[in-house]
mmCIF file of C-alpha atoms and ligand atoms in Angstrom:
data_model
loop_
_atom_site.group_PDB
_atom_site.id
_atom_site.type_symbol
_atom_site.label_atom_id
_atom_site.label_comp_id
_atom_site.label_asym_id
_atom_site.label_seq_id
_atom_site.Cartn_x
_atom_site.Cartn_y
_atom_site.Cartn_z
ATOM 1 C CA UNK A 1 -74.826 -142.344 -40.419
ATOM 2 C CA UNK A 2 -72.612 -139.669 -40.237
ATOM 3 C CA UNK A 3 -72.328 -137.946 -36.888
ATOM 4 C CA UNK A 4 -71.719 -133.762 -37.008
ATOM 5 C CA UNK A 5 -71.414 -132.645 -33.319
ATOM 6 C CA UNK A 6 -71.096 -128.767 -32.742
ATOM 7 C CA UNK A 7 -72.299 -126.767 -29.885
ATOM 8 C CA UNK A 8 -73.989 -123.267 -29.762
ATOM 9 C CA UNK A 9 -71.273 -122.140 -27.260
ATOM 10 C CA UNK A 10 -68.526 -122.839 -29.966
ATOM 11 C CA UNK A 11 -70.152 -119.687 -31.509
ATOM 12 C CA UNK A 12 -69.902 -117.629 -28.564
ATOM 13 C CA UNK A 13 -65.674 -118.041 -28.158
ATOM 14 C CA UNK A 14 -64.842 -113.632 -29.185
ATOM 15 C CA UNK A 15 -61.055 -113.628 -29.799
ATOM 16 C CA UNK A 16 -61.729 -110.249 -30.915
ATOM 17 C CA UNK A 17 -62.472 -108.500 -33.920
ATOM 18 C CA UNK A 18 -59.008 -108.503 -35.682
ATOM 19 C CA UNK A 19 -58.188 -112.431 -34.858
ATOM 20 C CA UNK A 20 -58.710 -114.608 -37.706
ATOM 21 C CA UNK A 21 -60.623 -117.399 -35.640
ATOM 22 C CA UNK A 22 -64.124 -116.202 -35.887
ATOM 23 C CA UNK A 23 -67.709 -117.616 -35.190
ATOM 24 C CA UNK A 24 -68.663 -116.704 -38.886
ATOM 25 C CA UNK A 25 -66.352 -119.468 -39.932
ATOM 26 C CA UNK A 26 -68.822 -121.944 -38.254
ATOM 27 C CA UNK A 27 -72.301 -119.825 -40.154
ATOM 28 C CA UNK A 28 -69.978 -120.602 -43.412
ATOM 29 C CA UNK A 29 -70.166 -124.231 -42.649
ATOM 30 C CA UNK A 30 -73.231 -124.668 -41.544
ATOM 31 C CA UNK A 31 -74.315 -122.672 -44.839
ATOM 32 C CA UNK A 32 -72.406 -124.816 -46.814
ATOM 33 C CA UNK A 33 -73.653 -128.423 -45.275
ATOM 34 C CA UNK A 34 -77.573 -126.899 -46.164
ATOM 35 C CA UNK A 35 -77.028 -125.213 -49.933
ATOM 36 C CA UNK A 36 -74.827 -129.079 -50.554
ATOM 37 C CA UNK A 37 -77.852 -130.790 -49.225
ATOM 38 C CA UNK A 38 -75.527 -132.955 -47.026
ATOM 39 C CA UNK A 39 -77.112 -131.739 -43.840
ATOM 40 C CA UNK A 40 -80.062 -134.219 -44.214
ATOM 41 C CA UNK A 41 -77.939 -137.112 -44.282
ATOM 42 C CA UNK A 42 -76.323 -136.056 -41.344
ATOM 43 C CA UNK A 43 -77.359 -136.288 -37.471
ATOM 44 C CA UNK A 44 -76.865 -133.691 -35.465
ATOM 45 C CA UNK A 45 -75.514 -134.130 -31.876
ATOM 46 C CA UNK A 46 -74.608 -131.159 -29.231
ATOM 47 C CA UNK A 47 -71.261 -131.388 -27.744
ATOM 48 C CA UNK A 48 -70.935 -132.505 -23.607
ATOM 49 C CA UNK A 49 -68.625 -130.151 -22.036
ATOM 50 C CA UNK A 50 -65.110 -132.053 -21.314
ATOM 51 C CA UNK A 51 -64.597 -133.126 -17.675
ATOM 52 C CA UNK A 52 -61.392 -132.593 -16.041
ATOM 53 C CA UNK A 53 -60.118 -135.852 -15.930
ATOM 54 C CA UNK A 54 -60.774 -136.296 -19.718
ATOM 55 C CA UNK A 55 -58.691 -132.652 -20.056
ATOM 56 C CA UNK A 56 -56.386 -134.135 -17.597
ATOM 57 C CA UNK A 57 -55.809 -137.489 -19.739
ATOM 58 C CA UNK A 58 -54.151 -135.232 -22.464
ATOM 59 C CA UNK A 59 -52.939 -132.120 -20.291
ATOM 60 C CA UNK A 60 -51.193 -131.740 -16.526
ATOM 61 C CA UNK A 61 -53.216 -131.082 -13.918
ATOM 62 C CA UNK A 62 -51.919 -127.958 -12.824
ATOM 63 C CA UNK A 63 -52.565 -126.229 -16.813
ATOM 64 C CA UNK A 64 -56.053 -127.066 -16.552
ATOM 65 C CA UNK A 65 -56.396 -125.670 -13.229
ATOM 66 C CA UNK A 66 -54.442 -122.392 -15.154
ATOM 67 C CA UNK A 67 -57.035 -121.936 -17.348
ATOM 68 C CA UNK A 68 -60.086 -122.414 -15.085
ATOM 69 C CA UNK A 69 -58.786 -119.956 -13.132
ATOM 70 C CA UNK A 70 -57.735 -117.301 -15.832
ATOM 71 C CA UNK A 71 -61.147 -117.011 -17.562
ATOM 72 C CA UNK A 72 -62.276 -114.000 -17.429
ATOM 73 C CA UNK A 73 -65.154 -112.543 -14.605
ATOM 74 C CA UNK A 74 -65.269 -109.551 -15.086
ATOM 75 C CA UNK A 75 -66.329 -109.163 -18.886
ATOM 76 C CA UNK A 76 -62.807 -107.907 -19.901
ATOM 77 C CA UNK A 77 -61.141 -110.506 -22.521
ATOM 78 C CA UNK A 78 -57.443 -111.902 -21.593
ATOM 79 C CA UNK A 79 -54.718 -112.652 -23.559
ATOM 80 C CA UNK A 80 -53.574 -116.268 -22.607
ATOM 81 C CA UNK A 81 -50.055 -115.618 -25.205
ATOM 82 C CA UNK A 82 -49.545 -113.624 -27.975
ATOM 83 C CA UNK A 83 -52.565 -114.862 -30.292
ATOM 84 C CA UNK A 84 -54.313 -117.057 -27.799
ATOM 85 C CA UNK A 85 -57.189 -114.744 -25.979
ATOM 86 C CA UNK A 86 -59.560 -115.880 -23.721
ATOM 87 C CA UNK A 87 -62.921 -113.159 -23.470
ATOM 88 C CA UNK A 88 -65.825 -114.562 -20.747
ATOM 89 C CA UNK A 89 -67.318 -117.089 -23.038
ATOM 90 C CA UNK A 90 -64.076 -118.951 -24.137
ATOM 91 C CA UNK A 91 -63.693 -121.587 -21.256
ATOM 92 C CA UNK A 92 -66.969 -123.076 -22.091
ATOM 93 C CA UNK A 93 -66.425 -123.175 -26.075
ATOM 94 C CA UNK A 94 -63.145 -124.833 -25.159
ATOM 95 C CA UNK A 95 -64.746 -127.543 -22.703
ATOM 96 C CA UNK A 96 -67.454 -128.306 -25.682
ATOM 97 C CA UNK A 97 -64.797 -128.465 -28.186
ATOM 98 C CA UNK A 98 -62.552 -130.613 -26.128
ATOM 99 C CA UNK A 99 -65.701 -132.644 -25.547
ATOM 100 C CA UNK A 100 -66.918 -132.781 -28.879
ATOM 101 C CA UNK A 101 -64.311 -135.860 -29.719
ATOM 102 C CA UNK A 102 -65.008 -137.229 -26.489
ATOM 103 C CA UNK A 103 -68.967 -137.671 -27.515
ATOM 104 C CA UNK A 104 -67.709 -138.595 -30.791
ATOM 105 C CA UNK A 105 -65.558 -141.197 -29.949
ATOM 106 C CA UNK A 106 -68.139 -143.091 -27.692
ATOM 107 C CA UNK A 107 -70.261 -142.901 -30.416
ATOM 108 C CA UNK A 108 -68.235 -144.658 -33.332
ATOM 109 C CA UNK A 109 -67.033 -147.104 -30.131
ATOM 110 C CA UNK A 110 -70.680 -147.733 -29.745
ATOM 111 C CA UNK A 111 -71.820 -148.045 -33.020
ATOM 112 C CA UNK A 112 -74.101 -145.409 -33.045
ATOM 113 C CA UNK A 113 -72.649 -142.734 -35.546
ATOM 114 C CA UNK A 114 -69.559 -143.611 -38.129
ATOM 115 C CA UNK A 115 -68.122 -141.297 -39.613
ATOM 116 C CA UNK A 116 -68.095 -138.295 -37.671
ATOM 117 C CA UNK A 117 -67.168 -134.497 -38.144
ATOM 118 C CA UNK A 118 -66.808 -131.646 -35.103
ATOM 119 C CA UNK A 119 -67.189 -128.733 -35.899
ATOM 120 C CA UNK A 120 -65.682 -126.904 -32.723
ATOM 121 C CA UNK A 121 -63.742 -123.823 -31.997
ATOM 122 C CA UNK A 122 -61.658 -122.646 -30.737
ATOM 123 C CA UNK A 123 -59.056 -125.308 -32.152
ATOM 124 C CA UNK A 124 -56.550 -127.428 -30.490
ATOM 125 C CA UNK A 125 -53.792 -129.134 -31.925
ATOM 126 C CA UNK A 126 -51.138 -126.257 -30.635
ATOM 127 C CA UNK A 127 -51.755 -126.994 -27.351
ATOM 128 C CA UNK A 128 -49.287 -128.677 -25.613
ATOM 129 C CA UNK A 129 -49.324 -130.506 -22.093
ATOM 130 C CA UNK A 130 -49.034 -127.235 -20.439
ATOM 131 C CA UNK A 131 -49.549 -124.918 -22.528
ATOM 132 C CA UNK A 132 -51.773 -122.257 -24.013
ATOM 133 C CA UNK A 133 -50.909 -121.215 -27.609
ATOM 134 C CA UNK A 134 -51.765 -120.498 -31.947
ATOM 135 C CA UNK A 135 -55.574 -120.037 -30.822
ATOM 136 C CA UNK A 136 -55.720 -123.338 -28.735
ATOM 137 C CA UNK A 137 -56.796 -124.023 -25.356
ATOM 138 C CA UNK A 138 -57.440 -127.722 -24.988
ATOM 139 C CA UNK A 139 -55.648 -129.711 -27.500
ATOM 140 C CA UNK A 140 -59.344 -131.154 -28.750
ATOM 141 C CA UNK A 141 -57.922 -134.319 -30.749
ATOM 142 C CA UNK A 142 -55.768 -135.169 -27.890
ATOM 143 C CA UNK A 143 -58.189 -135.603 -25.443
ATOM 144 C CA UNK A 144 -60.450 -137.233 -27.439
ATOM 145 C CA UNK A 145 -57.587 -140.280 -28.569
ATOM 146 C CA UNK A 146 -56.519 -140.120 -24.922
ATOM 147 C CA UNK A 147 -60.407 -141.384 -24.276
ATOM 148 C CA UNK A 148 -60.081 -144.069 -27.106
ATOM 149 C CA UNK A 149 -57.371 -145.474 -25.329
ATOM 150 C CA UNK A 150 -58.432 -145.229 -21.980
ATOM 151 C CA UNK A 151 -61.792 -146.211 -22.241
ATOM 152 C CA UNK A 152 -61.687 -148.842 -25.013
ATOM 153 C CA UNK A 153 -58.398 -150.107 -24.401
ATOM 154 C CA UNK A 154 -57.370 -149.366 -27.837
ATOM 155 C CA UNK A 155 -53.543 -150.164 -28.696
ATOM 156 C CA UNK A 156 -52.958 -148.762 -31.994
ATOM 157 C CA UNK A 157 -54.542 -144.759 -32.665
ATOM 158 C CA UNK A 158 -53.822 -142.883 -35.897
ATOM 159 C CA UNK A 159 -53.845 -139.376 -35.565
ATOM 160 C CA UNK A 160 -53.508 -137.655 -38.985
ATOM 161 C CA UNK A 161 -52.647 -133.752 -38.921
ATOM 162 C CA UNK A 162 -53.376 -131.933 -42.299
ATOM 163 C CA UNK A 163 -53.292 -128.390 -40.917
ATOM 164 C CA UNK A 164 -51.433 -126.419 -42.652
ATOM 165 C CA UNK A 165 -49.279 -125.190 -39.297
ATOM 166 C CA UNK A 166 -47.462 -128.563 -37.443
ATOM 167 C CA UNK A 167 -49.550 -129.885 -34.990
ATOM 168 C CA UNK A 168 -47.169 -129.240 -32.390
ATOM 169 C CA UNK A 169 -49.064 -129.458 -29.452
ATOM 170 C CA UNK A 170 -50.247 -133.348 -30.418
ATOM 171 C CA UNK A 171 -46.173 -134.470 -31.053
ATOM 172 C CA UNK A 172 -45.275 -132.915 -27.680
ATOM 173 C CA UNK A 173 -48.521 -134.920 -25.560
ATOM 174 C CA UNK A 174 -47.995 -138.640 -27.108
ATOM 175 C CA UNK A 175 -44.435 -137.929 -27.925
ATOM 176 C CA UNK A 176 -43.216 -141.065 -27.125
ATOM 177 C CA UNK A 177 -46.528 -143.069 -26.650
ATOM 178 C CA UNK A 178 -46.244 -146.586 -29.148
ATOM 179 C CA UNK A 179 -49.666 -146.443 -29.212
ATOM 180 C CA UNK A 180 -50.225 -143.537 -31.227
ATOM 181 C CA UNK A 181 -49.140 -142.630 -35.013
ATOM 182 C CA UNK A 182 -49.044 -139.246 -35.593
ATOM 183 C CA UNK A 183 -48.512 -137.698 -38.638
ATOM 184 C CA UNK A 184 -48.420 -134.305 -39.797
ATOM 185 C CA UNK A 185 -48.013 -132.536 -43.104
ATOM 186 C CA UNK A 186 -47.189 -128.874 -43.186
ATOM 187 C CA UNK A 187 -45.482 -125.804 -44.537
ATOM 188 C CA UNK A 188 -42.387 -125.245 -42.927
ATOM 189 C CA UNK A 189 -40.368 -123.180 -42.309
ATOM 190 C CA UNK A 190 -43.789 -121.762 -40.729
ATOM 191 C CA UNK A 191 -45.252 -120.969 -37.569
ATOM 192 C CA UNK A 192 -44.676 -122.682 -35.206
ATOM 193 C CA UNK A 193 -41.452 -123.596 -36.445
ATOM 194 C CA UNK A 194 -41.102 -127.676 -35.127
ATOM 195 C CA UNK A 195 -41.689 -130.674 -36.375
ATOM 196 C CA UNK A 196 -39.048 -130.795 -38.698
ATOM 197 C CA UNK A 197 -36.263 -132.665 -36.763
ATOM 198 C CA UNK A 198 -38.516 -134.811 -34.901
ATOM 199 C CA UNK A 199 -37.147 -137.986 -33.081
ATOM 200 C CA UNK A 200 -39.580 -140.644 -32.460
ATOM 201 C CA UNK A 201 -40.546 -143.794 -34.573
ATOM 202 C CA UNK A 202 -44.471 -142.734 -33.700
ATOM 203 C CA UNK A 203 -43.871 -139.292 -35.549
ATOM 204 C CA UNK A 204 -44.073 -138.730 -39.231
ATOM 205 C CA UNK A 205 -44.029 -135.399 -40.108
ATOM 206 C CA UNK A 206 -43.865 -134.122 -43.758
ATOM 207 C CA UNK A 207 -42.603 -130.212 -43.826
ATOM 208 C CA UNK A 208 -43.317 -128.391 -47.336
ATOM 209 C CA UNK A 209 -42.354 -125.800 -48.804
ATOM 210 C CA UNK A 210 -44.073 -122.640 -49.351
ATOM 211 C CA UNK A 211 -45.553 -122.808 -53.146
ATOM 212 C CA UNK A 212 -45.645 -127.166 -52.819
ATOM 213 C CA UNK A 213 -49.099 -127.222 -54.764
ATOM 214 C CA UNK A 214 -51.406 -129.873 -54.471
ATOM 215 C CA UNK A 215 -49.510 -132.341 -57.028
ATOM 216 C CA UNK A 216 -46.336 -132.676 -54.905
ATOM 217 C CA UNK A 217 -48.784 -132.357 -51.439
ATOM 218 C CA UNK A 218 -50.427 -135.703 -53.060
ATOM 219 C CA UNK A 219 -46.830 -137.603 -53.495
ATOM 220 C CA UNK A 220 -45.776 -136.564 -49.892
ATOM 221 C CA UNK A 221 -48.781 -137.986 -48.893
ATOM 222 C CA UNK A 222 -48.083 -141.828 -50.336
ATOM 223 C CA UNK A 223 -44.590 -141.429 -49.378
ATOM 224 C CA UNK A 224 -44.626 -140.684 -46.075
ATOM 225 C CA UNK A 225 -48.170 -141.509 -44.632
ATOM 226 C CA UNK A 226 -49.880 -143.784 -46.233
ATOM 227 C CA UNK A 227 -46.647 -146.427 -46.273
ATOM 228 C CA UNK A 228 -46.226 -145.781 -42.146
ATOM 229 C CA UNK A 229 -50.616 -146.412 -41.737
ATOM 230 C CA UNK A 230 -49.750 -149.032 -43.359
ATOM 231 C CA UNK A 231 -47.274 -151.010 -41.307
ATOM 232 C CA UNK A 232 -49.291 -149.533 -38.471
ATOM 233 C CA UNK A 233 -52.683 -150.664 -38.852
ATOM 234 C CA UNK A 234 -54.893 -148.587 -36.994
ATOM 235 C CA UNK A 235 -57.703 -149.339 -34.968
ATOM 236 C CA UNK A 236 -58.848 -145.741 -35.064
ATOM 237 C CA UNK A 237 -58.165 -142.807 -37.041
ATOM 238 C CA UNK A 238 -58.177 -139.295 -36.128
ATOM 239 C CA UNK A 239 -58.016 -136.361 -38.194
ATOM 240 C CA UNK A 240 -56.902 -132.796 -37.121
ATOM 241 C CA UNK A 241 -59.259 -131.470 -40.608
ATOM 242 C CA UNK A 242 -57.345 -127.640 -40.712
ATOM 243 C CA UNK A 243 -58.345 -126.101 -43.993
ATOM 244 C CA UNK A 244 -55.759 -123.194 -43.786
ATOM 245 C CA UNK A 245 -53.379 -124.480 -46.579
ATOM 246 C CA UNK A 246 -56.067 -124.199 -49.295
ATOM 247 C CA UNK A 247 -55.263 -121.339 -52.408
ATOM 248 C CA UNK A 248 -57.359 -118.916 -51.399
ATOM 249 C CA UNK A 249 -56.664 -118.565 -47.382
ATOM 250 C CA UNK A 250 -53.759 -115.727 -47.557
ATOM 251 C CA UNK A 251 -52.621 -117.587 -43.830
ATOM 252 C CA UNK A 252 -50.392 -119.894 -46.059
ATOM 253 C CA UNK A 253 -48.616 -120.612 -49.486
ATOM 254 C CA UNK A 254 -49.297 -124.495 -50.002
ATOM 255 C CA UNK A 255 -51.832 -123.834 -52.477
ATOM 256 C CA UNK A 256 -54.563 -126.698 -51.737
ATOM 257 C CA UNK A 257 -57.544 -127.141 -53.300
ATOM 258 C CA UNK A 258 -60.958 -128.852 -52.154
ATOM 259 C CA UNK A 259 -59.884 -131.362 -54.637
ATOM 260 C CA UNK A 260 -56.492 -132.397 -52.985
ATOM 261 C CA UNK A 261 -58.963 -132.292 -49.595
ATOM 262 C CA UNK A 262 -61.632 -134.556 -50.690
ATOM 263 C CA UNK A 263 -58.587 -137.020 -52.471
ATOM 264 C CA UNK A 264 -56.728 -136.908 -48.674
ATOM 265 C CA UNK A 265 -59.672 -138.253 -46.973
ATOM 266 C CA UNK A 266 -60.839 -140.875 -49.562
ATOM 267 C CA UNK A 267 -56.916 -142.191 -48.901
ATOM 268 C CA UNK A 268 -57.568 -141.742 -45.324
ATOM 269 C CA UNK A 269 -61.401 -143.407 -45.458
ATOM 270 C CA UNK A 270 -59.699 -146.461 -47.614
ATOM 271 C CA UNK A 271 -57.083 -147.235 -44.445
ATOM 272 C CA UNK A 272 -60.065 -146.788 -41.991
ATOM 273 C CA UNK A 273 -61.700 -149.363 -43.987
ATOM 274 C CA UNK A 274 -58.960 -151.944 -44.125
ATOM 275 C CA UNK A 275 -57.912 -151.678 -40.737
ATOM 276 C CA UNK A 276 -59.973 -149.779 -38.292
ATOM 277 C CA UNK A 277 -63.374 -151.078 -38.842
ATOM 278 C CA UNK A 278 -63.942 -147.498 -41.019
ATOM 279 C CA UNK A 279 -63.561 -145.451 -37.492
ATOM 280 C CA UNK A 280 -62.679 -142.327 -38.100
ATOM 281 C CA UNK A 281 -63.732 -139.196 -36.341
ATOM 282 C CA UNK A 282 -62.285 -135.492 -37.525
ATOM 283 C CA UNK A 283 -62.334 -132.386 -35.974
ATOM 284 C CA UNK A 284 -61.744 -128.870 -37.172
ATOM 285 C CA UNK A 285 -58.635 -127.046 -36.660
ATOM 286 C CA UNK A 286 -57.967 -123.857 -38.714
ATOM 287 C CA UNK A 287 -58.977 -122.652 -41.754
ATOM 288 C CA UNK A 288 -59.856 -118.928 -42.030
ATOM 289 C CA UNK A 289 -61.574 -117.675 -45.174
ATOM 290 C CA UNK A 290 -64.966 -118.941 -44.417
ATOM 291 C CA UNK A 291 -65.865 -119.087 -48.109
ATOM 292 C CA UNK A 292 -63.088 -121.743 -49.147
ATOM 293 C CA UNK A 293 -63.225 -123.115 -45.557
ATOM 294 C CA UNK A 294 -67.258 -124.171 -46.061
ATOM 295 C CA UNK A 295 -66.356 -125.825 -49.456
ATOM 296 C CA UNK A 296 -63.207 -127.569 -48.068
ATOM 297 C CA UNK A 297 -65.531 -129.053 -45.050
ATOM 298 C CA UNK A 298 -68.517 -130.519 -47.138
ATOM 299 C CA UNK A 299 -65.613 -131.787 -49.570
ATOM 300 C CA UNK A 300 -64.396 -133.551 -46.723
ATOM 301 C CA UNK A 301 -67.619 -134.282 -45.159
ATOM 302 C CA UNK A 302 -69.099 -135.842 -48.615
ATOM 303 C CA UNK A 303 -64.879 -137.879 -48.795
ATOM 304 C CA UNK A 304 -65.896 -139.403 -45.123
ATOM 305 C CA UNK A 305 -69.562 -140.442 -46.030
ATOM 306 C CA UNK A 306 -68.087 -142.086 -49.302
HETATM 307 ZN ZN1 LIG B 401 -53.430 -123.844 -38.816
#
């Protein structure tokens, strides 16, 4: 049964009205799941807010702190760095994103929901150890494989990053952990401008051009991922799902379809299948034309399900 775990709050997260992460791309989803009929073969959970130890598994101590303390009281919105703002209902949205995967995780561990989807905001996968930025708070997919491994004493964690911006934030927090695999594929040179020189044998990160189209995005894919899942054999895969490289979102130029979407995470479902026991949890990152966004996600969705 495939688990979709959102929260109400999610909705409430105002980055104001010029910022491209909006609550109408969650109404597009949720639009989507009905008209596809998917949402009745789908159970429906509300996230747990994040505690701060399960913040502080993935982020220092002192950050967390920084951001309890610089939500807003007063009703005024703040600006956390340049596109990162935090209005009075942000903090909360962030703690049920951030404990979306957390609720998710415990219930693929437990057997009681495999696949599942979150479908949080605002996203995560910028956020670093100690820092704010690109729209995300709490890095959402690092806290939740930070639980995984904690909790259920996993040793070997895919995390798979198909955003179209690097998932910088995610590289800098299990930098050098063995335990994790991260891989990324995105368009660079792009914001935020890193992951193409990166270091570490648990890093594989694929930069693209602008105008790489969803033929050559394929063959990057089983050259560079698939191989290293491979020798790696997860236990558990996690997907950063950002929809923002598809055609018609004018944030990017790699030209994806719903078709190169719903071909990634058949690849991705076929590893979880081999090696992981099928668990596999995904969370949303960006994607910002709600119309293409909402087809991308029950693409996806329908991919996971199988
Ligand atoms: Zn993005």
């Amino acid at each position: 049964m495939l688990g979709f775990i959102s929260h109400p709050a999610c909705h409430d997260h105002d980055a104001g009205p010029l910022h491209p992460d909006t609550a109408e791309r969650l109404d597009a989803i949720n639009n989507q799941l009905i008209m596809s009929g998917l949402d009745y073969v789908l159970r429906h959970y509300d996230a747990p807010q994040a505690s701060r130890a399960e913040l502080e598994r993935a982020h220092d101590a002192a950050y967390v702190a920084r951001i309890f303390a610089a939500a807003p009281k007063n009703g005024e919105s703040v600006e956390i760095d340049g596109d990162t703002v935090m209005s009075p209902a942000t903090l909360t949205a962030a703690l049920h994103a951030a404990g979306a995967g957390v609720l998710g995780t415990d219930l693929i561990m437990r057997g009681e929901a495999n696949p599942v989807f979150c479908a949080v905001r605002p996203p995560g996968h910028h956020a670093t150890r100690d820092a704010a930025m690109g729209f995300c708070l709490f890095n959402n997919i690092a806290v939740a494989a930070a639980h995984a491994l904690a909790e259920y004493g996993l040793e070997r964690v895919a995390i798979l990053d198909f955003d179209v911006h690097h998932g910088n934030g995610t590289e800098e927090i299990f930098h050098s952990d063995p335990r994790i695999l991260f891989c990324s594929a995105f368009q660079h040179p792009f914001y935020p401008f890193t992951g193409h020189e990166s270091d570490s044998r648990n890093l594989v990160d694929v930069p693209l051009p602008a105008g790489t189209g969803g033929e050559a995005f394929r063959d990057a894919i089983r050259a560079h991922w698939l191989p290293a899942l491979e020798r790696f054999r997860p236990e558990f895969l996690f997907i950063s799902a950002g929809f923002d490289a598809h055609l018609l979102d004018d944030m990017s130029g790699l030209g994806l379809t719903e078709a190169d979407y719903r071909w990634l995470t058949q690849e991705l479902v076929a590893v979880a299948g081999r090696h992981a026991d099928g668990r596999i949890l995904s969370m949303l990152e960006g994607g910002y034309e709600p119309g293409p966004l909402a087809r991308s996600v029950v693409a996806h969705v329908n991919a996971l399900i199988g």
